CSV table of C-alpha atoms and ligand atoms in Angstrom, one decimal:
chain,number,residue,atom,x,y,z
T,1,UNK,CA,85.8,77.8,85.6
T,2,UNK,CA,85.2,81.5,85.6
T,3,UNK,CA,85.8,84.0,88.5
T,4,UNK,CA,82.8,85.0,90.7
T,5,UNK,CA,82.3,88.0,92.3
T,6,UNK,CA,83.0,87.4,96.4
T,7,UNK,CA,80.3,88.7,98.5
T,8,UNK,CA,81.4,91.1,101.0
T,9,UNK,CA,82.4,89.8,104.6
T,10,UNK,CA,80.3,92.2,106.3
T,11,UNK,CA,76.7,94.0,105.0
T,12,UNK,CA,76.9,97.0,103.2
T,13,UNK,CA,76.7,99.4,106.1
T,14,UNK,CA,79.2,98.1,108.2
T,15,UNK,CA,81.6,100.4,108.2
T,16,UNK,CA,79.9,103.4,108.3
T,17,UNK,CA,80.5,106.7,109.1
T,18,UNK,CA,84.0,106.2,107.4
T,19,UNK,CA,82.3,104.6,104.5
T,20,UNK,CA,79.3,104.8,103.6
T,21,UNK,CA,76.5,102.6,102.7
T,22,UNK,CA,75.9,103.7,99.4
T,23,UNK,CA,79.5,103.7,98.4
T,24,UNK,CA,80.0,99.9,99.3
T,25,UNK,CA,76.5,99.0,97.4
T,26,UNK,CA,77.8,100.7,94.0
T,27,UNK,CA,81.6,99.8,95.0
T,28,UNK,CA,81.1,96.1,95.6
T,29,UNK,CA,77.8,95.2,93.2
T,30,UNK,CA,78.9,97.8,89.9
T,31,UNK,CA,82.2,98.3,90.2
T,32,UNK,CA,83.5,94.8,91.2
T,33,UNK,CA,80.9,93.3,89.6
T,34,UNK,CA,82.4,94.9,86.1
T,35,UNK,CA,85.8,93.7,86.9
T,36,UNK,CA,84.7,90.2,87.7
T,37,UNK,CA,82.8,90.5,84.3
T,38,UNK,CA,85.5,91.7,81.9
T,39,UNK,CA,88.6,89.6,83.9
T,40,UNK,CA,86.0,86.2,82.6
T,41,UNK,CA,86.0,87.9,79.4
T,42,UNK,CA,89.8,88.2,79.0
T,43,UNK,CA,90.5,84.6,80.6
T,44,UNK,CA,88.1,83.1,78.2
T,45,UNK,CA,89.9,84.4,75.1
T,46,UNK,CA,93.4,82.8,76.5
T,47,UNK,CA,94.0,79.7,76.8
T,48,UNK,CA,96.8,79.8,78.6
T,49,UNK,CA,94.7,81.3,81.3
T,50,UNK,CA,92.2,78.4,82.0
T,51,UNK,CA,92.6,77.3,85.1
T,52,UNK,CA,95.0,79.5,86.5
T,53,UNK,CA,94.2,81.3,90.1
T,54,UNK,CA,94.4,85.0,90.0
T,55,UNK,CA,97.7,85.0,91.9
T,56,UNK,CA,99.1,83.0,89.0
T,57,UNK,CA,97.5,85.1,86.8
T,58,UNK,CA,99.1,88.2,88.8
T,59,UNK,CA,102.4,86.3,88.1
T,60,UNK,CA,102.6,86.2,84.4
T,61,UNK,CA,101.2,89.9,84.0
T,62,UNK,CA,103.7,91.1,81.5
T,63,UNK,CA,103.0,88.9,79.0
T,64,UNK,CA,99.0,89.5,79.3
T,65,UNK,CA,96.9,92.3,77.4
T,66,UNK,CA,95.5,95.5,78.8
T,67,UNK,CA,92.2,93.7,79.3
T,68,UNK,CA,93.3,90.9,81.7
T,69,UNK,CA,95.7,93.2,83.4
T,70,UNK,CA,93.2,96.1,84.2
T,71,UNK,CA,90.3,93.7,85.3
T,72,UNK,CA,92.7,90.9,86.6
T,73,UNK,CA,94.2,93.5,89.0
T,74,UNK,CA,90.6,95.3,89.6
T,75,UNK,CA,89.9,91.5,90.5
T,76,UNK,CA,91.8,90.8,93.1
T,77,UNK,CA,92.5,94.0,94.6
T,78,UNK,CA,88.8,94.8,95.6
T,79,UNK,CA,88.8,90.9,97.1
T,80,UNK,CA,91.7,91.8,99.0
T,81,UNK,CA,90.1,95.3,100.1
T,82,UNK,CA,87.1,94.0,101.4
T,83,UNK,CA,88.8,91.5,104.0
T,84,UNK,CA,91.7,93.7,104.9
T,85,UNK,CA,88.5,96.3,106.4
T,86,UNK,CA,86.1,95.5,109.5
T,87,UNK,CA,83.7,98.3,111.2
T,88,UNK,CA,85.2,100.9,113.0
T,89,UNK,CA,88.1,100.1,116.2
T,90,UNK,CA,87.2,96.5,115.8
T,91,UNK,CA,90.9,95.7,115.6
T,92,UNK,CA,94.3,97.0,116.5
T,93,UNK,CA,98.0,96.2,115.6
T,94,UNK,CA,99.4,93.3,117.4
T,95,UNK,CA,101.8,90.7,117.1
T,96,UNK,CA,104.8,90.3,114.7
T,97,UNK,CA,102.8,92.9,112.4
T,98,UNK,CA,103.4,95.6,115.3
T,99,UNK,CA,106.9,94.6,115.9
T,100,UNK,CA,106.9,95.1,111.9
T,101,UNK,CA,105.5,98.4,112.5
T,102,UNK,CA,107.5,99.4,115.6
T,103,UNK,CA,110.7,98.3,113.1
T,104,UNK,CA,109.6,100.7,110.0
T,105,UNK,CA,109.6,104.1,112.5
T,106,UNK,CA,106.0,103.6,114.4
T,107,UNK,CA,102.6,103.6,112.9
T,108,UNK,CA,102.3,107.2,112.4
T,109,UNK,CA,105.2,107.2,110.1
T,110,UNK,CA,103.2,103.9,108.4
T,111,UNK,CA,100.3,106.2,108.2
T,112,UNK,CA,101.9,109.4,107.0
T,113,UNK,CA,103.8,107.6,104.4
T,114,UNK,CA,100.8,105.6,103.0
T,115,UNK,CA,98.4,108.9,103.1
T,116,UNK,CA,101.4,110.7,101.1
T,117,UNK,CA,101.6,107.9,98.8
T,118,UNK,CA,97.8,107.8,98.2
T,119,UNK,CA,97.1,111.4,98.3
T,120,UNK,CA,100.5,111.9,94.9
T,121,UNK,CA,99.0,108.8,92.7
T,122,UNK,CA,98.2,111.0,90.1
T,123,UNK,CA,94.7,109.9,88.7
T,124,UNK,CA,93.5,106.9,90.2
T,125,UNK,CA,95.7,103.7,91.6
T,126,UNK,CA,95.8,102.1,94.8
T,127,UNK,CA,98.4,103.0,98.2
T,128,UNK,CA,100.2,99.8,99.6
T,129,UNK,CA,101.6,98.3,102.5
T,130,UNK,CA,104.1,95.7,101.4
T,131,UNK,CA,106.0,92.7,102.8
T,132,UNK,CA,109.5,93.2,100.7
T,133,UNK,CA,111.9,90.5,99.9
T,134,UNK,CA,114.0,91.0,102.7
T,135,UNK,CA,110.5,90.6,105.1
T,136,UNK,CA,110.0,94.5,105.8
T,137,UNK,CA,107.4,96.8,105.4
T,138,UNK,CA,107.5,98.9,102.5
T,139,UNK,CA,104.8,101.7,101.6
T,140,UNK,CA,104.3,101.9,98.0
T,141,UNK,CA,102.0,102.9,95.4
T,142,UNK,CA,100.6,101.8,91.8
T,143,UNK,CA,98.3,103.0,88.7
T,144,UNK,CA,95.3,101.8,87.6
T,145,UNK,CA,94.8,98.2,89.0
T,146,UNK,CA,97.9,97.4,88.7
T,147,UNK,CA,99.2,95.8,92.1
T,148,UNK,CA,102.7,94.7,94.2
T,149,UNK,CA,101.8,91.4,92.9
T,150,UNK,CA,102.2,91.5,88.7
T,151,UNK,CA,105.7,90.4,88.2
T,152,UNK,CA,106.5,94.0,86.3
T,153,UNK,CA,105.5,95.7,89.1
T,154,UNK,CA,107.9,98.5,90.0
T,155,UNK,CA,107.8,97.4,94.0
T,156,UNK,CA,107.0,93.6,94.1
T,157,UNK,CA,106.2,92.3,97.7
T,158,UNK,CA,102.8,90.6,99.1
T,159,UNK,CA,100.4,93.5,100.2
T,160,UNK,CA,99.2,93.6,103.7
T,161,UNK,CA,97.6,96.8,103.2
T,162,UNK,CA,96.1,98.6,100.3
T,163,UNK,CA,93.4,101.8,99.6
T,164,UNK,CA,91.6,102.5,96.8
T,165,UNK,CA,92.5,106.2,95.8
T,166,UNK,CA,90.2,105.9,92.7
T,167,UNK,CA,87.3,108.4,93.0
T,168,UNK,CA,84.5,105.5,93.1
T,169,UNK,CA,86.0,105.0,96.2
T,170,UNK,CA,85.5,107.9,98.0
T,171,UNK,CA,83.8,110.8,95.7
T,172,UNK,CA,80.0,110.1,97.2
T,173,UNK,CA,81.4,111.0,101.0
T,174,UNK,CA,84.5,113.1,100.6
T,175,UNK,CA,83.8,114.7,97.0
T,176,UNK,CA,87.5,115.8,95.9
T,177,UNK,CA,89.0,115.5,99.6
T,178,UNK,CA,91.1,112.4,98.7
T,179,UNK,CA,93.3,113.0,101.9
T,180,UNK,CA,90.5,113.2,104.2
T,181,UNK,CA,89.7,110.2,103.3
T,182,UNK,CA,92.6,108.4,103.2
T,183,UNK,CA,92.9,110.1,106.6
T,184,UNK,CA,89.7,108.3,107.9
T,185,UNK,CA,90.4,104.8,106.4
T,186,UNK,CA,92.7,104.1,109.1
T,187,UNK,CA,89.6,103.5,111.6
T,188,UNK,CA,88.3,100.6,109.3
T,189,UNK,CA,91.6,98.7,108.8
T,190,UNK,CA,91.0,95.2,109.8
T,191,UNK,CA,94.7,95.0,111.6
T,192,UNK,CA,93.7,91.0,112.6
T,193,UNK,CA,93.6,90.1,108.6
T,194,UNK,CA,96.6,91.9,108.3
T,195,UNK,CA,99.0,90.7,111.0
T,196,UNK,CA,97.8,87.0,109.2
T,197,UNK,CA,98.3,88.2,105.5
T,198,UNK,CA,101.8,89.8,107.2
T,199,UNK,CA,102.4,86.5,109.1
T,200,UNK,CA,102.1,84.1,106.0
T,201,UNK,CA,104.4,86.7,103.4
T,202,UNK,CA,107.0,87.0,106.1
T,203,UNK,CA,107.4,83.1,107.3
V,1,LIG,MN1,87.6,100.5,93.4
């Protein structure tokens, strides 16, 4: 059973002015899409892999090629980008995530950290909010696709938040201003998928 590409929870233009339509078209249908594409690829020629979900897949990382680990992780990290965003101020912190937040120094130290983290990935990677081991957040960061969920992963935890500090992501809109739009991002998190995805990694 290959992977499929999910369609996006929202239309393309949803969460405009912070991101714009055109990005989301050539994010979501190209760069996905490729992912998707080359992940089915890798899978096929394993077959250990058959079967497995991407989470298990995510699991056994370190013993997988380049090829499965770059389009595995490009996989499931746009899947998990998509849902953690809705349109602009839709959503705001509540719940145990808040108290989470509240606990780590307030969200403007969340947000400093995260845009710091993003902003020093040299070349492309992703920023993270993680659920640690001990059920605290963590801000974090990782190359490539790689993610908090492989098992080498140098921070393991279950993500809660994550941007996409690749240039696909942000070039079109914000040419080489990588902060401001890290800066920006904020107003499109979707806090109610988070405060669930933080609920479930926590319990
Ligand atoms: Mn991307």
């Amino acid at each position: 059973m290959a992977f499929e590409l999910p369609p996006l929870p929202y239309d393309y233009d949803a969460l405009e002015p912070v991101i714009s339509k055109e990005t989301m078209t050539f994010h979501h249908d190209k760069h996905h899409a490729a992912y998707t594409a080359k992940l089915n690829e890798g899978v096929a020629a394993d077959p250990k892999l058959e079967g497995k979900t991407i989470e298990e897949i995510m699991g056994m990382m370190s013993t997988l090629p380049p090829l499965v680990r770059n389009n595995g992780g490009g996989y499931w990290n746009h899947d998990f980008f998509w849902k953690i965003m809705a349109p602009v101020g839709s959503t705001q912190p509540s719940g145990k995530l808040a108290e989470a937040i509240t606990a780590y120094g307030g969200l403007d130290k969340l947000k400093e950290d995260f845009n710091g983290k993003g902003a020093g990935q040299f070349g492309s990677g992703w920023a993270w909010v993680i659920v640690d081991s001990s059920g605290a957040l963590k801000v974090t960061s990782t190359p490539n696709q790689d993610n908090p969920l492989m098992d080498d992963a140098k921070d393991k935890g279950t993500p809660v938040l994550g941007n996409d500090v690749w240039e696909h992501a942000y070039y079109l809109t914000y040419k080489n201003d990588r902060p401001g739009d890290l800066q920006a991002w904020w107003d499109v998190v979707n806090w109610d998928e988070a405060g669930r995805r933080f609920e479930a990694a926590a319990a």
